[in-house]
Amino acid sequence: MTIPTSSIEQVIPGQGSMAQPETGKPAKVKKQRFRFVANRKAATGLVILAIYVLFAIIGPWVAPYEPDARGNDLIQPPSADHWLGTTHLGQDVFSQLLVGTRSVMFVGFFAGIVATVLSVLIGVTAGYLGGKADEGLSALSNVFLVIPALPLIIIITSTLESAEDWLIALVIGLTSWSWNARVLRAQTLSLRRRDFVDAARATGEKTWRVIVFELMPNLTAVIASGFVGTVIFAVLSEITLAFIGVTSSTTWNWGTILFWAQGQQALAQEAWWWFIPAGLAIAMLGTALSLINFGIDEFVSPRLRSAGKTKIKTIDGRTVRMRIGFTPVLSNSPAPHTHASPTPVVRKEVTQ
């Protein structure tokens, strides 16, 4: 029995007697490498953060003056000699800002590392092991979760004779890990019953290998987001401690600058250059870390990553961009669309 080629062509297009192999080269699949860095928010945040890290490294070496050095130019506005003006003792504000960057960055990152390590150890272990270990570690997390962190930090640092940066960072890190541990525990509970984890256990993998090589890669974004949030909290905590005078006023950071500016009535003396640069530095650092956090969220969530990229075309030729939180109402007619019902409501009267 012979099957005509036209029938084959109808069933499988391109497979008839006249079908020729495709000569075109297969389209190359573009691999989206470094997708996180390609995100505009994350890239902007990383660039700003890199500038702060650079200032923290070279700041004390490139500062034009010593931060404690006094001069004869008292409360002078920005000039060629003093880029950000001077204080009531003739100290250079720009030098104080550069030198103080190292303390802020060190406390923020050191506290973030300590809190992240504790949250990973306690949260992931509690979520994976379960049972009594989960109950005990969860109870420990709940205890630290209800402890007011900032008042405890104030009490601890005020009782110490010399509260150095590493000690302040250690106290902040030891009191700010519980929330991230709870989040990691919840994520681990949802992952430990997945097929790939069961397969790893079935092959005889040890517990630590399952946690490190199976669970941790899927928790990387959550851990990174928690680290960024802890760094923001640590930076604000250290600046707050310095501003209220709990820590030493001779150790320079941005909070110390604001402490002396507030104590010497800089606002009343209209010495805006004394406190505005430090406030802008705090705001820019918080903005950079927040942009990195937003970039992590978009990197993890495909829904956020594709937001604003989907376009649809209406009948009249208009292009509408789909966005999260907005539902476009399309109309076939050029007349404005209303939500009123086009069909009149008919009421029936019942006569008795």
PDB file of C-alpha atoms in Angstrom, residues 68-324:
ATOM      1  CA  ASP A  68      41.427  65.013  65.700  1.00  0.00           C
ATOM      2  CA  ALA A  69      43.722  67.757  64.416  1.00  0.00           C
ATOM      3  CA  ARG A  70      42.586  71.217  65.481  1.00  0.00           C
ATOM      4  CA  GLY A  71      42.942  74.394  63.467  1.00  0.00           C
ATOM      5  CA  ASN A  72      42.220  78.104  63.505  1.00  0.00           C
ATOM      6  CA  ASP A  73      39.350  77.934  60.988  1.00  0.00           C
ATOM      7  CA  LEU A  74      36.391  77.440  63.329  1.00  0.00           C
ATOM      8  CA  ILE A  75      33.017  76.456  61.866  1.00  0.00           C
ATOM      9  CA  GLN A  76      33.953  77.406  58.328  1.00  0.00           C
ATOM     10  CA  PRO A  77      31.850  76.371  55.325  1.00  0.00           C
ATOM     11  CA  PRO A  78      33.275  74.147  52.574  1.00  0.00           C
ATOM     12  CA  SER A  79      36.277  75.638  50.823  1.00  0.00           C
ATOM     13  CA  ALA A  80      39.322  74.596  48.806  1.00  0.00           C
ATOM     14  CA  ASP A  81      41.267  73.825  51.990  1.00  0.00           C
ATOM     15  CA  HIS A  82      38.414  72.036  53.741  1.00  0.00           C
ATOM     16  CA  TRP A  83      36.088  70.347  51.240  1.00  0.00           C
ATOM     17  CA  LEU A  84      33.300  69.748  53.772  1.00  0.00           C
ATOM     18  CA  GLY A  85      34.026  72.603  56.162  1.00  0.00           C
ATOM     19  CA  THR A  86      35.283  72.528  59.735  1.00  0.00           C
ATOM     20  CA  THR A  87      33.909  71.945  63.238  1.00  0.00           C
ATOM     21  CA  HIS A  88      33.917  74.191  66.316  1.00  0.00           C
ATOM     22  CA  LEU A  89      37.514  73.123  66.989  1.00  0.00           C
ATOM     23  CA  GLY A  90      38.687  73.608  63.413  1.00  0.00           C
ATOM     24  CA  GLN A  91      38.666  69.876  62.649  1.00  0.00           C
ATOM     25  CA  ASP A  92      38.202  68.829  59.025  1.00  0.00           C
ATOM     26  CA  VAL A  93      34.788  67.203  58.506  1.00  0.00           C
ATOM     27  CA  PHE A  94      35.843  65.467  55.286  1.00  0.00           C
ATOM     28  CA  SER A  95      38.724  63.718  57.061  1.00  0.00           C
ATOM     29  CA  GLN A  96      36.412  62.616  59.857  1.00  0.00           C
ATOM     30  CA  LEU A  97      33.958  61.218  57.290  1.00  0.00           C
ATOM     31  CA  LEU A  98      36.668  59.257  55.468  1.00  0.00           C
ATOM     32  CA  VAL A  99      38.217  57.835  58.624  1.00  0.00           C
ATOM     33  CA  GLY A 100      34.783  56.953  60.064  1.00  0.00           C
ATOM     34  CA  THR A 101      33.837  54.901  57.003  1.00  0.00           C
ATOM     35  CA  ARG A 102      36.183  52.079  58.033  1.00  0.00           C
ATOM     36  CA  SER A 103      34.527  51.676  61.435  1.00  0.00           C
ATOM     37  CA  VAL A 104      31.024  51.652  59.969  1.00  0.00           C
ATOM     38  CA  MET A 105      31.840  49.097  57.290  1.00  0.00           C
ATOM     39  CA  PHE A 106      33.795  46.852  59.655  1.00  0.00           C
ATOM     40  CA  VAL A 107      31.015  46.723  62.246  1.00  0.00           C
ATOM     41  CA  GLY A 108      28.340  46.164  59.605  1.00  0.00           C
ATOM     42  CA  PHE A 109      30.040  43.288  57.798  1.00  0.00           C
ATOM     43  CA  PHE A 110      31.496  41.615  60.890  1.00  0.00           C
ATOM     44  CA  ALA A 111      28.123  41.649  62.655  1.00  0.00           C
ATOM     45  CA  GLY A 112      26.452  40.397  59.472  1.00  0.00           C
ATOM     46  CA  ILE A 113      28.866  37.475  59.205  1.00  0.00           C
ATOM     47  CA  VAL A 114      28.409  36.489  62.868  1.00  0.00           C
ATOM     48  CA  ALA A 115      24.613  36.678  62.684  1.00  0.00           C
ATOM     49  CA  THR A 116      24.484  34.827  59.357  1.00  0.00           C
ATOM     50  CA  VAL A 117      26.680  31.969  60.583  1.00  0.00           C
ATOM     51  CA  LEU A 118      24.562  31.527  63.715  1.00  0.00           C
ATOM     52  CA  SER A 119      21.288  31.717  61.808  1.00  0.00           C
ATOM     53  CA  VAL A 120      22.448  29.117  59.272  1.00  0.00           C
ATOM     54  CA  LEU A 121      23.749  26.727  61.924  1.00  0.00           C
ATOM     55  CA  ILE A 122      20.663  26.942  64.116  1.00  0.00           C
ATOM     56  CA  GLY A 123      17.917  27.469  61.521  1.00  0.00           C
ATOM     57  CA  VAL A 124      18.989  24.868  58.961  1.00  0.00           C
ATOM     58  CA  THR A 125      19.880  22.295  61.627  1.00  0.00           C
ATOM     59  CA  ALA A 126      16.544  22.714  63.394  1.00  0.00           C
ATOM     60  CA  GLY A 127      14.578  22.485  60.162  1.00  0.00           C
ATOM     61  CA  TYR A 128      16.378  19.411  58.846  1.00  0.00           C
ATOM     62  CA  LEU A 129      16.712  17.306  62.008  1.00  0.00           C
ATOM     63  CA  GLY A 130      13.269  17.947  63.471  1.00  0.00           C
ATOM     64  CA  GLY A 131      12.078  16.316  66.664  1.00  0.00           C
ATOM     65  CA  LYS A 132      13.569  17.390  69.978  1.00  0.00           C
ATOM     66  CA  ALA A 133      16.479  19.145  68.295  1.00  0.00           C
ATOM     67  CA  ASP A 134      14.011  21.303  66.387  1.00  0.00           C
ATOM     68  CA  GLU A 135      12.042  22.068  69.542  1.00  0.00           C
ATOM     69  CA  GLY A 136      15.141  23.040  71.525  1.00  0.00           C
ATOM     70  CA  LEU A 137      16.690  25.213  68.816  1.00  0.00           C
ATOM     71  CA  SER A 138      13.329  26.818  68.021  1.00  0.00           C
ATOM     72  CA  ALA A 139      12.859  27.669  71.700  1.00  0.00           C
ATOM     73  CA  LEU A 140      16.320  29.264  71.738  1.00  0.00           C
ATOM     74  CA  SER A 141      15.449  31.294  68.638  1.00  0.00           C
ATOM     75  CA  ASN A 142      12.177  32.436  70.198  1.00  0.00           C
ATOM     76  CA  VAL A 143      13.984  33.616  73.320  1.00  0.00           C
ATOM     77  CA  PHE A 144      16.409  35.754  71.315  1.00  0.00           C
ATOM     78  CA  LEU A 145      13.568  36.893  69.071  1.00  0.00           C
ATOM     79  CA  VAL A 146      11.682  38.589  71.903  1.00  0.00           C
ATOM     80  CA  ILE A 147      14.775  40.147  73.503  1.00  0.00           C
ATOM     81  CA  PRO A 148      14.995  43.865  72.583  1.00  0.00           C
ATOM     82  CA  ALA A 149      18.309  43.985  70.757  1.00  0.00           C
ATOM     83  CA  LEU A 150      19.169  47.690  70.907  1.00  0.00           C
ATOM     84  CA  PRO A 151      18.537  48.181  74.660  1.00  0.00           C
ATOM     85  CA  LEU A 152      20.571  45.054  75.367  1.00  0.00           C
ATOM     86  CA  ILE A 153      23.405  46.363  73.203  1.00  0.00           C
ATOM     87  CA  ILE A 154      23.287  49.688  75.067  1.00  0.00           C
ATOM     88  CA  ILE A 155      23.489  47.941  78.445  1.00  0.00           C
ATOM     89  CA  ILE A 156      26.374  45.699  77.421  1.00  0.00           C
ATOM     90  CA  THR A 157      28.465  48.406  75.749  1.00  0.00           C
ATOM     91  CA  SER A 158      27.851  50.959  78.513  1.00  0.00           C
ATOM     92  CA  THR A 159      29.130  48.557  81.198  1.00  0.00           C
ATOM     93  CA  LEU A 160      32.407  47.956  79.336  1.00  0.00           C
ATOM     94  CA  GLU A 161      35.292  50.344  79.855  1.00  0.00           C
ATOM     95  CA  SER A 162      36.453  50.380  76.233  1.00  0.00           C
ATOM     96  CA  ALA A 163      33.925  49.176  73.691  1.00  0.00           C
ATOM     97  CA  GLU A 164      35.958  48.642  70.541  1.00  0.00           C
ATOM     98  CA  ASP A 165      34.517  48.104  67.085  1.00  0.00           C
ATOM     99  CA  TRP A 166      34.954  44.330  67.060  1.00  0.00           C
ATOM    100  CA  LEU A 167      33.210  44.029  70.435  1.00  0.00           C
ATOM    101  CA  ILE A 168      30.274  46.166  69.313  1.00  0.00           C
ATOM    102  CA  ALA A 169      29.985  44.119  66.120  1.00  0.00           C
ATOM    103  CA  LEU A 170      30.127  40.879  68.092  1.00  0.00           C
ATOM    104  CA  VAL A 171      27.351  41.991  70.449  1.00  0.00           C
ATOM    105  CA  ILE A 172      25.175  43.115  67.530  1.00  0.00           C
ATOM    106  CA  GLY A 173      25.761  39.844  65.698  1.00  0.00           C
ATOM    107  CA  LEU A 174      24.968  37.706  68.762  1.00  0.00           C
ATOM    108  CA  THR A 175      21.650  39.508  69.283  1.00  0.00           C
ATOM    109  CA  SER A 176      20.364  39.739  65.691  1.00  0.00           C
ATOM    110  CA  TRP A 177      20.442  36.204  64.296  1.00  0.00           C
ATOM    111  CA  SER A 178      17.106  34.819  65.541  1.00  0.00           C
ATOM    112  CA  TRP A 179      14.798  36.204  62.852  1.00  0.00           C
ATOM    113  CA  ASN A 180      16.936  34.896  59.991  1.00  0.00           C
ATOM    114  CA  ALA A 181      17.149  31.535  61.767  1.00  0.00           C
ATOM    115  CA  ARG A 182      13.349  31.309  61.825  1.00  0.00           C
ATOM    116  CA  VAL A 183      13.161  32.075  58.116  1.00  0.00           C
ATOM    117  CA  LEU A 184      15.813  29.478  57.266  1.00  0.00           C
ATOM    118  CA  ARG A 185      14.071  26.879  59.434  1.00  0.00           C
ATOM    119  CA  ALA A 186      10.822  27.413  57.549  1.00  0.00           C
ATOM    120  CA  GLN A 187      12.564  27.126  54.191  1.00  0.00           C
ATOM    121  CA  THR A 188      14.412  23.990  55.282  1.00  0.00           C
ATOM    122  CA  LEU A 189      11.172  22.368  56.414  1.00  0.00           C
ATOM    123  CA  SER A 190       9.781  22.830  52.898  1.00  0.00           C
ATOM    124  CA  LEU A 191      12.932  21.435  51.258  1.00  0.00           C
ATOM    125  CA  ARG A 192      13.744  18.400  53.368  1.00  0.00           C
ATOM    126  CA  ARG A 193      10.919  16.303  51.872  1.00  0.00           C
ATOM    127  CA  ARG A 194      11.784  17.087  48.267  1.00  0.00           C
ATOM    128  CA  ASP A 195      12.723  14.258  45.921  1.00  0.00           C
ATOM    129  CA  PHE A 196      16.367  15.242  45.536  1.00  0.00           C
ATOM    130  CA  VAL A 197      16.856  15.266  49.328  1.00  0.00           C
ATOM    131  CA  ASP A 198      15.188  11.864  49.682  1.00  0.00           C
ATOM    132  CA  ALA A 199      17.367  10.538  46.868  1.00  0.00           C
ATOM    133  CA  ALA A 200      20.512  11.795  48.598  1.00  0.00           C
ATOM    134  CA  ARG A 201      19.479  10.124  51.845  1.00  0.00           C
ATOM    135  CA  ALA A 202      18.608   6.913  50.030  1.00  0.00           C
ATOM    136  CA  THR A 203      22.103   6.718  48.543  1.00  0.00           C
ATOM    137  CA  GLY A 204      23.602   6.806  52.027  1.00  0.00           C
ATOM    138  CA  GLU A 205      24.814  10.401  52.095  1.00  0.00           C
ATOM    139  CA  LYS A 206      25.765  11.695  55.514  1.00  0.00           C
ATOM    140  CA  THR A 207      23.658  14.362  57.180  1.00  0.00           C
ATOM    141  CA  TRP A 208      26.246  17.106  56.839  1.00  0.00           C
ATOM    142  CA  ARG A 209      26.692  16.359  53.132  1.00  0.00           C
ATOM    143  CA  VAL A 210      22.949  16.505  52.520  1.00  0.00           C
ATOM    144  CA  ILE A 211      22.757  19.853  54.301  1.00  0.00           C
ATOM    145  CA  VAL A 212      25.824  21.383  52.652  1.00  0.00           C
ATOM    146  CA  PHE A 213      25.471  20.069  49.088  1.00  0.00           C
ATOM    147  CA  GLU A 214      21.699  19.632  48.723  1.00  0.00           C
ATOM    148  CA  LEU A 215      20.005  22.182  50.957  1.00  0.00           C
ATOM    149  CA  MET A 216      22.457  25.055  51.160  1.00  0.00           C
ATOM    150  CA  PRO A 217      22.565  25.827  47.404  1.00  0.00           C
ATOM    151  CA  ASN A 218      18.778  26.229  47.476  1.00  0.00           C
ATOM    152  CA  LEU A 219      19.014  28.558  50.485  1.00  0.00           C
ATOM    153  CA  THR A 220      21.735  30.819  49.101  1.00  0.00           C
ATOM    154  CA  ALA A 221      19.412  33.669  48.152  1.00  0.00           C
ATOM    155  CA  VAL A 222      17.619  33.599  51.509  1.00  0.00           C
ATOM    156  CA  ILE A 223      20.949  33.605  53.348  1.00  0.00           C
ATOM    157  CA  ALA A 224      22.253  36.496  51.235  1.00  0.00           C
ATOM    158  CA  SER A 225      19.103  38.515  51.813  1.00  0.00           C
ATOM    159  CA  GLY A 226      19.332  37.929  55.562  1.00  0.00           C
ATOM    160  CA  PHE A 227      22.991  38.962  55.541  1.00  0.00           C
ATOM    161  CA  VAL A 228      22.208  42.236  53.783  1.00  0.00           C
ATOM    162  CA  GLY A 229      19.399  42.988  56.241  1.00  0.00           C
ATOM    163  CA  THR A 230      21.683  42.287  59.203  1.00  0.00           C
ATOM    164  CA  VAL A 231      24.374  44.594  57.805  1.00  0.00           C
ATOM    165  CA  ILE A 232      21.829  47.419  57.550  1.00  0.00           C
ATOM    166  CA  PHE A 233      20.699  46.809  61.141  1.00  0.00           C
ATOM    167  CA  ALA A 234      24.292  46.663  62.420  1.00  0.00           C
ATOM    168  CA  VAL A 235      25.277  49.911  60.696  1.00  0.00           C
ATOM    169  CA  LEU A 236      22.261  51.751  62.069  1.00  0.00           C
ATOM    170  CA  SER A 237      22.836  50.273  65.537  1.00  0.00           C
ATOM    171  CA  GLU A 238      26.458  51.400  65.681  1.00  0.00           C
ATOM    172  CA  ILE A 239      25.583  54.882  64.469  1.00  0.00           C
ATOM    173  CA  THR A 240      22.782  55.076  67.028  1.00  0.00           C
ATOM    174  CA  LEU A 241      25.109  54.011  69.845  1.00  0.00           C
ATOM    175  CA  ALA A 242      27.660  56.637  68.852  1.00  0.00           C
ATOM    176  CA  PHE A 243      25.024  59.347  68.423  1.00  0.00           C
ATOM    177  CA  ILE A 244      23.564  58.886  71.898  1.00  0.00           C
ATOM    178  CA  GLY A 245      27.046  58.818  73.419  1.00  0.00           C
ATOM    179  CA  VAL A 246      27.189  55.198  74.560  1.00  0.00           C
ATOM    180  CA  THR A 247      30.421  54.374  72.746  1.00  0.00           C
ATOM    181  CA  SER A 248      33.671  56.318  72.956  1.00  0.00           C
ATOM    182  CA  SER A 249      33.526  59.781  71.410  1.00  0.00           C
ATOM    183  CA  THR A 250      37.178  59.537  70.360  1.00  0.00           C
ATOM    184  CA  THR A 251      36.567  56.628  67.959  1.00  0.00           C
ATOM    185  CA  TRP A 252      35.434  58.200  64.711  1.00  0.00           C
ATOM    186  CA  ASN A 253      32.434  56.986  62.757  1.00  0.00           C
ATOM    187  CA  TRP A 254      29.472  58.733  61.219  1.00  0.00           C
ATOM    188  CA  GLY A 255      27.518  58.579  64.474  1.00  0.00           C
ATOM    189  CA  THR A 256      30.377  60.362  66.292  1.00  0.00           C
ATOM    190  CA  ILE A 257      30.221  63.202  63.773  1.00  0.00           C
ATOM    191  CA  LEU A 258      26.492  63.570  64.386  1.00  0.00           C
ATOM    192  CA  PHE A 259      27.074  63.358  68.151  1.00  0.00           C
ATOM    193  CA  TRP A 260      29.429  66.339  68.170  1.00  0.00           C
ATOM    194  CA  ALA A 261      27.274  68.256  65.689  1.00  0.00           C
ATOM    195  CA  GLN A 262      24.211  67.824  67.881  1.00  0.00           C
ATOM    196  CA  GLY A 263      26.122  68.655  71.058  1.00  0.00           C
ATOM    197  CA  GLN A 264      27.518  71.891  69.623  1.00  0.00           C
ATOM    198  CA  GLN A 265      24.171  73.042  68.175  1.00  0.00           C
ATOM    199  CA  ALA A 266      25.305  72.827  64.555  1.00  0.00           C
ATOM    200  CA  LEU A 267      21.767  73.292  63.292  1.00  0.00           C
ATOM    201  CA  ALA A 268      21.291  76.459  65.351  1.00  0.00           C
ATOM    202  CA  GLN A 269      24.608  77.806  64.063  1.00  0.00           C
ATOM    203  CA  GLU A 270      23.534  76.988  60.475  1.00  0.00           C
ATOM    204  CA  ALA A 271      26.562  74.726  60.077  1.00  0.00           C
ATOM    205  CA  TRP A 272      24.781  72.406  57.661  1.00  0.00           C
ATOM    206  CA  TRP A 273      28.080  70.969  56.394  1.00  0.00           C
ATOM    207  CA  TRP A 274      28.679  69.419  59.799  1.00  0.00           C
ATOM    208  CA  PHE A 275      25.769  66.949  59.772  1.00  0.00           C
ATOM    209  CA  ILE A 276      24.363  66.743  56.233  1.00  0.00           C
ATOM    210  CA  PRO A 277      27.344  64.856  54.683  1.00  0.00           C
ATOM    211  CA  ALA A 278      27.205  62.184  57.409  1.00  0.00           C
ATOM    212  CA  GLY A 279      23.443  61.863  56.976  1.00  0.00           C
ATOM    213  CA  LEU A 280      23.807  61.524  53.206  1.00  0.00           C
ATOM    214  CA  ALA A 281      26.510  58.878  53.664  1.00  0.00           C
ATOM    215  CA  ILE A 282      24.169  56.847  55.883  1.00  0.00           C
ATOM    216  CA  ALA A 283      21.299  57.243  53.421  1.00  0.00           C
ATOM    217  CA  MET A 284      23.405  56.245  50.414  1.00  0.00           C
ATOM    218  CA  LEU A 285      24.780  53.166  52.152  1.00  0.00           C
ATOM    219  CA  GLY A 286      21.274  52.095  53.178  1.00  0.00           C
ATOM    220  CA  THR A 287      20.072  52.684  49.608  1.00  0.00           C
ATOM    221  CA  ALA A 288      22.905  50.574  48.164  1.00  0.00           C
ATOM    222  CA  LEU A 289      22.209  47.661  50.499  1.00  0.00           C
ATOM    223  CA  SER A 290      18.465  47.912  49.822  1.00  0.00           C
ATOM    224  CA  LEU A 291      19.042  47.844  46.050  1.00  0.00           C
ATOM    225  CA  ILE A 292      21.172  44.733  46.460  1.00  0.00           C
ATOM    226  CA  ASN A 293      18.390  43.168  48.508  1.00  0.00           C
ATOM    227  CA  PHE A 294      15.827  44.016  45.818  1.00  0.00           C
ATOM    228  CA  GLY A 295      18.142  42.507  43.211  1.00  0.00           C
ATOM    229  CA  ILE A 296      18.353  39.290  45.217  1.00  0.00           C
ATOM    230  CA  ASP A 297      14.548  39.119  45.401  1.00  0.00           C
ATOM    231  CA  GLU A 298      14.221  39.547  41.638  1.00  0.00           C
ATOM    232  CA  PHE A 299      16.994  37.020  41.017  1.00  0.00           C
ATOM    233  CA  VAL A 300      15.189  34.399  43.102  1.00  0.00           C
ATOM    234  CA  SER A 301      11.618  35.058  41.996  1.00  0.00           C
ATOM    235  CA  PRO A 302      10.931  34.494  38.271  1.00  0.00           C
ATOM    236  CA  ARG A 303       7.691  36.449  38.652  1.00  0.00           C
ATOM    237  CA  LEU A 304       9.557  39.560  39.811  1.00  0.00           C
ATOM    238  CA  ARG A 305      12.334  38.988  37.274  1.00  0.00           C
ATOM    239  CA  SER A 306       9.917  39.012  34.323  1.00  0.00           C
ATOM    240  CA  ALA A 307       7.831  41.890  35.636  1.00  0.00           C
ATOM    241  CA  GLY A 308       7.419  44.654  33.081  1.00  0.00           C
ATOM    242  CA  LYS A 309       8.910  42.638  30.195  1.00  0.00           C
ATOM    243  CA  THR A 310       5.693  41.085  28.871  1.00  0.00           C
ATOM    244  CA  LYS A 311       3.924  43.198  26.239  1.00  0.00           C
ATOM    245  CA  ILE A 312       0.587  42.683  24.581  1.00  0.00           C
ATOM    246  CA  LYS A 313      -0.856  44.505  21.578  1.00  0.00           C
ATOM    247  CA  THR A 314      -4.435  45.702  21.439  1.00  0.00           C
ATOM    248  CA  ILE A 315      -6.690  45.753  18.385  1.00  0.00           C
ATOM    249  CA  ASP A 316      -6.160  49.458  17.800  1.00  0.00           C
ATOM    250  CA  GLY A 317      -2.382  48.994  17.736  1.00  0.00           C
ATOM    251  CA  ARG A 318      -1.541  50.176  21.244  1.00  0.00           C
ATOM    252  CA  THR A 319       1.134  48.305  23.235  1.00  0.00           C
ATOM    253  CA  VAL A 320       0.447  47.558  26.888  1.00  0.00           C
ATOM    254  CA  ARG A 321       3.206  46.456  29.246  1.00  0.00           C
ATOM    255  CA  MET A 322       2.130  43.922  31.853  1.00  0.00           C
ATOM    256  CA  ARG A 323       3.200  44.857  35.377  1.00  0.00           C
ATOM    257  CA  ILE A 324       2.710  43.263  38.768  1.00  0.00           C
TER     258      ILE A 324
END
